[in-house]
Amino acid sequence: ELKVEQNPLFLSMQEEKNYTIYCNYSTTSDRLYWYRQDPGKSLESLFVLLSNGAVKQEGRLMASLDTKARLSTLHITAAVHDLSATYFCAVPMWLTFNTGKLIFGQGTTLQVKP
Amino acid sequence: EADIYQTPRYLVIGTGKKITLECSQTMGHDKMYWYQQDPGMELHLIHYSYGVNSTEKGDLSSESTVSRIRTEHFPLTLESARPSHTSQYLCASSDAGTGNEQFFGPGTRLTVL
């Protein structure tokens, strides 16, 4: 069974601190997606990582993918309150890739305090 | 920019009513999905479609039904709503051309009294 696990599930951090969210998955995949969800809102695409070693950065967020370790990280640099949200990673179901189905992690809720 | 729309955005109805949640996308994506999500919780896939006239049930059992008569339209219907159906419903679409990245609509928050 394909599993996607995020760690931690809840993160309370102070502004200007750095932290990393981890996303582990249990099957072969050459790609991974990160989404952001604000409270009461829908999911917004953050990063698409399409190959081993892929690294994407936007503002204070940087995502990377290690397909051999089946691990993606979302690194937050000098956190600010605006980054408070829930972050989801998602991996395609490889055996049914043509369906486009994704398996989502549980989500990591980030709370940035002044 | 992804163009995927859901209506209504909010719906409060009584038990036993029939409802249809609308989802439309203007991107020509062949694949569409419905997810159910309780506040602060995981996403659960309840239906998906990989083309016109093809629909499949997702990983979470749901009493809802869907149809896909046109590429751009993927409505979800509950024949008789119950309080247990209270949740947020998210529609998404994707295409091989997008690397199967899914684009999400704004969601419908359903409350059944």
PDB file of C-alpha atoms in Angstrom, chain B residues 6-99:
ATOM      1  CA  GLN B   6     -17.117  25.333  -7.896  1.00  0.00           C
ATOM      2  CA  THR B   7     -20.627  26.381  -6.967  1.00  0.00           C
ATOM      3  CA  PRO B   8     -22.072  26.964  -4.536  1.00  0.00           C
ATOM      4  CA  ARG B   9     -19.236  28.014  -2.270  1.00  0.00           C
ATOM      5  CA  TYR B  10     -21.371  27.531   0.828  1.00  0.00           C
ATOM      6  CA  LEU B  11     -24.535  25.503   1.271  1.00  0.00           C
ATOM      7  CA  VAL B  12     -26.688  24.912   4.332  1.00  0.00           C
ATOM      8  CA  ILE B  13     -29.571  22.496   3.824  1.00  0.00           C
ATOM      9  CA  GLY B  14     -31.877  20.245   5.756  1.00  0.00           C
ATOM     10  CA  THR B  15     -31.667  16.484   6.058  1.00  0.00           C
ATOM     11  CA  GLY B  16     -33.160  14.518   3.177  1.00  0.00           C
ATOM     12  CA  LYS B  17     -32.672  17.151   0.516  1.00  0.00           C
ATOM     13  CA  LYS B  18     -31.145  16.347  -2.844  1.00  0.00           C
ATOM     14  CA  ILE B  19     -28.156  18.497  -3.746  1.00  0.00           C
ATOM     15  CA  THR B  20     -25.755  18.876  -6.631  1.00  0.00           C
ATOM     16  CA  LEU B  21     -22.343  20.419  -6.253  1.00  0.00           C
ATOM     17  CA  GLU B  22     -21.040  21.871  -9.488  1.00  0.00           C
ATOM     18  CA  CYS B  23     -17.467  21.781 -10.746  1.00  0.00           C
ATOM     19  CA  SER B  24     -16.243  23.167 -14.048  1.00  0.00           C
ATOM     20  CA  GLN B  25     -12.808  23.688 -15.540  1.00  0.00           C
ATOM     21  CA  THR B  26     -11.822  25.610 -18.634  1.00  0.00           C
ATOM     22  CA  MET B  27      -8.392  24.074 -19.125  1.00  0.00           C
ATOM     23  CA  GLY B  28      -9.476  21.075 -21.177  1.00  0.00           C
ATOM     24  CA  HIS B  29      -8.062  18.658 -18.606  1.00  0.00           C
ATOM     25  CA  ASP B  30      -9.138  15.087 -19.132  1.00  0.00           C
ATOM     26  CA  LYS B  31      -8.923  14.039 -15.471  1.00  0.00           C
ATOM     27  CA  MET B  32     -11.116  15.364 -12.675  1.00  0.00           C
ATOM     28  CA  TYR B  33     -11.449  14.499  -8.999  1.00  0.00           C
ATOM     29  CA  TRP B  34     -13.660  15.050  -5.977  1.00  0.00           C
ATOM     30  CA  TYR B  35     -12.155  15.106  -2.487  1.00  0.00           C
ATOM     31  CA  GLN B  36     -13.848  15.331   0.881  1.00  0.00           C
ATOM     32  CA  GLN B  37     -12.015  17.101   3.676  1.00  0.00           C
ATOM     33  CA  ASP B  38     -13.029  17.827   7.263  1.00  0.00           C
ATOM     34  CA  PRO B  39     -11.461  20.951   8.792  1.00  0.00           C
ATOM     35  CA  GLY B  40      -7.765  20.505   9.471  1.00  0.00           C
ATOM     36  CA  MET B  41      -7.827  16.917   8.339  1.00  0.00           C
ATOM     37  CA  GLU B  42      -6.564  14.807   5.451  1.00  0.00           C
ATOM     38  CA  LEU B  43      -7.982  14.813   1.956  1.00  0.00           C
ATOM     39  CA  HIS B  44     -10.036  11.788   0.960  1.00  0.00           C
ATOM     40  CA  LEU B  45     -10.621  10.969  -2.702  1.00  0.00           C
ATOM     41  CA  ILE B  46     -14.275  10.054  -3.215  1.00  0.00           C
ATOM     42  CA  HIS B  47     -14.631  10.077  -7.020  1.00  0.00           C
ATOM     43  CA  TYR B  48     -12.491  10.523 -10.077  1.00  0.00           C
ATOM     44  CA  SER B  49     -12.820  10.569 -13.819  1.00  0.00           C
ATOM     45  CA  TYR B  50     -10.183  10.173 -16.480  1.00  0.00           C
ATOM     46  CA  GLY B  51     -12.368  11.166 -19.372  1.00  0.00           C
ATOM     47  CA  VAL B  52     -15.876  11.680 -20.655  1.00  0.00           C
ATOM     48  CA  ASN B  53     -18.244   8.893 -19.608  1.00  0.00           C
ATOM     49  CA  SER B  54     -15.653   7.367 -17.276  1.00  0.00           C
ATOM     50  CA  THR B  55     -16.084   7.652 -13.511  1.00  0.00           C
ATOM     51  CA  GLU B  56     -14.686   5.618 -10.667  1.00  0.00           C
ATOM     52  CA  LYS B  57     -15.157   5.564  -6.936  1.00  0.00           C
ATOM     53  CA  GLY B  58     -12.272   6.764  -4.860  1.00  0.00           C
ATOM     54  CA  ASP B  59     -10.616   5.460  -1.752  1.00  0.00           C
ATOM     55  CA  LEU B  60     -13.261   6.711   0.669  1.00  0.00           C
ATOM     56  CA  SER B  61     -16.703   5.232   0.358  1.00  0.00           C
ATOM     57  CA  SER B  62     -19.275   7.896  -0.383  1.00  0.00           C
ATOM     58  CA  GLU B  63     -23.023   7.922  -0.887  1.00  0.00           C
ATOM     59  CA  SER B  64     -22.636  10.571  -3.540  1.00  0.00           C
ATOM     60  CA  THR B  65     -22.655   9.989  -7.293  1.00  0.00           C
ATOM     61  CA  VAL B  66     -20.939  11.790 -10.149  1.00  0.00           C
ATOM     62  CA  SER B  67     -21.271  12.127 -13.899  1.00  0.00           C
ATOM     63  CA  ARG B  68     -18.939  13.239 -16.667  1.00  0.00           C
ATOM     64  CA  ILE B  69     -20.920  14.001 -19.792  1.00  0.00           C
ATOM     65  CA  ARG B  70     -18.703  16.882 -20.891  1.00  0.00           C
ATOM     66  CA  THR B  71     -14.970  17.277 -20.452  1.00  0.00           C
ATOM     67  CA  GLU B  72     -15.293  20.503 -18.543  1.00  0.00           C
ATOM     68  CA  HIS B  73     -18.061  19.517 -16.145  1.00  0.00           C
ATOM     69  CA  PHE B  74     -17.984  17.048 -13.217  1.00  0.00           C
ATOM     70  CA  PRO B  75     -20.993  17.477 -10.897  1.00  0.00           C
ATOM     71  CA  LEU B  76     -21.436  15.582  -7.642  1.00  0.00           C
ATOM     72  CA  THR B  77     -24.915  14.661  -6.404  1.00  0.00           C
ATOM     73  CA  LEU B  78     -26.235  13.601  -3.021  1.00  0.00           C
ATOM     74  CA  GLU B  79     -29.727  12.136  -3.352  1.00  0.00           C
ATOM     75  CA  SER B  80     -30.575  12.509   0.334  1.00  0.00           C
ATOM     76  CA  ALA B  81     -28.260  14.623   2.422  1.00  0.00           C
ATOM     77  CA  ARG B  82     -27.523  13.715   6.028  1.00  0.00           C
ATOM     78  CA  PRO B  83     -25.619  15.498   8.816  1.00  0.00           C
ATOM     79  CA  SER B  84     -22.742  13.045   8.300  1.00  0.00           C
ATOM     80  CA  HIS B  85     -22.251  14.612   4.856  1.00  0.00           C
ATOM     81  CA  THR B  86     -21.279  17.907   6.444  1.00  0.00           C
ATOM     82  CA  SER B  87     -17.776  18.626   5.142  1.00  0.00           C
ATOM     83  CA  GLN B  88     -15.770  20.571   2.604  1.00  0.00           C
ATOM     84  CA  TYR B  89     -15.806  19.197  -0.932  1.00  0.00           C
ATOM     85  CA  LEU B  90     -12.891  20.018  -3.205  1.00  0.00           C
ATOM     86  CA  CYS B  91     -12.841  19.504  -6.948  1.00  0.00           C
ATOM     87  CA  ALA B  92      -9.579  19.199  -8.888  1.00  0.00           C
ATOM     88  CA  SER B  93      -8.402  18.542 -12.417  1.00  0.00           C
ATOM     89  CA  SER B  94      -5.205  17.443 -14.095  1.00  0.00           C
ATOM     90  CA  ASP B  95      -3.760  16.399 -17.386  1.00  0.00           C
ATOM     91  CA  ALA B  96      -0.727  14.510 -18.598  1.00  0.00           C
ATOM     92  CA  GLY B  97       0.454  17.817 -20.027  1.00  0.00           C
ATOM     93  CA  THR B  98       0.664  19.243 -16.512  1.00  0.00           C
ATOM     94  CA  GLY B  99       2.743  16.321 -15.283  1.00  0.00           C
TER      95      GLY B  99
END
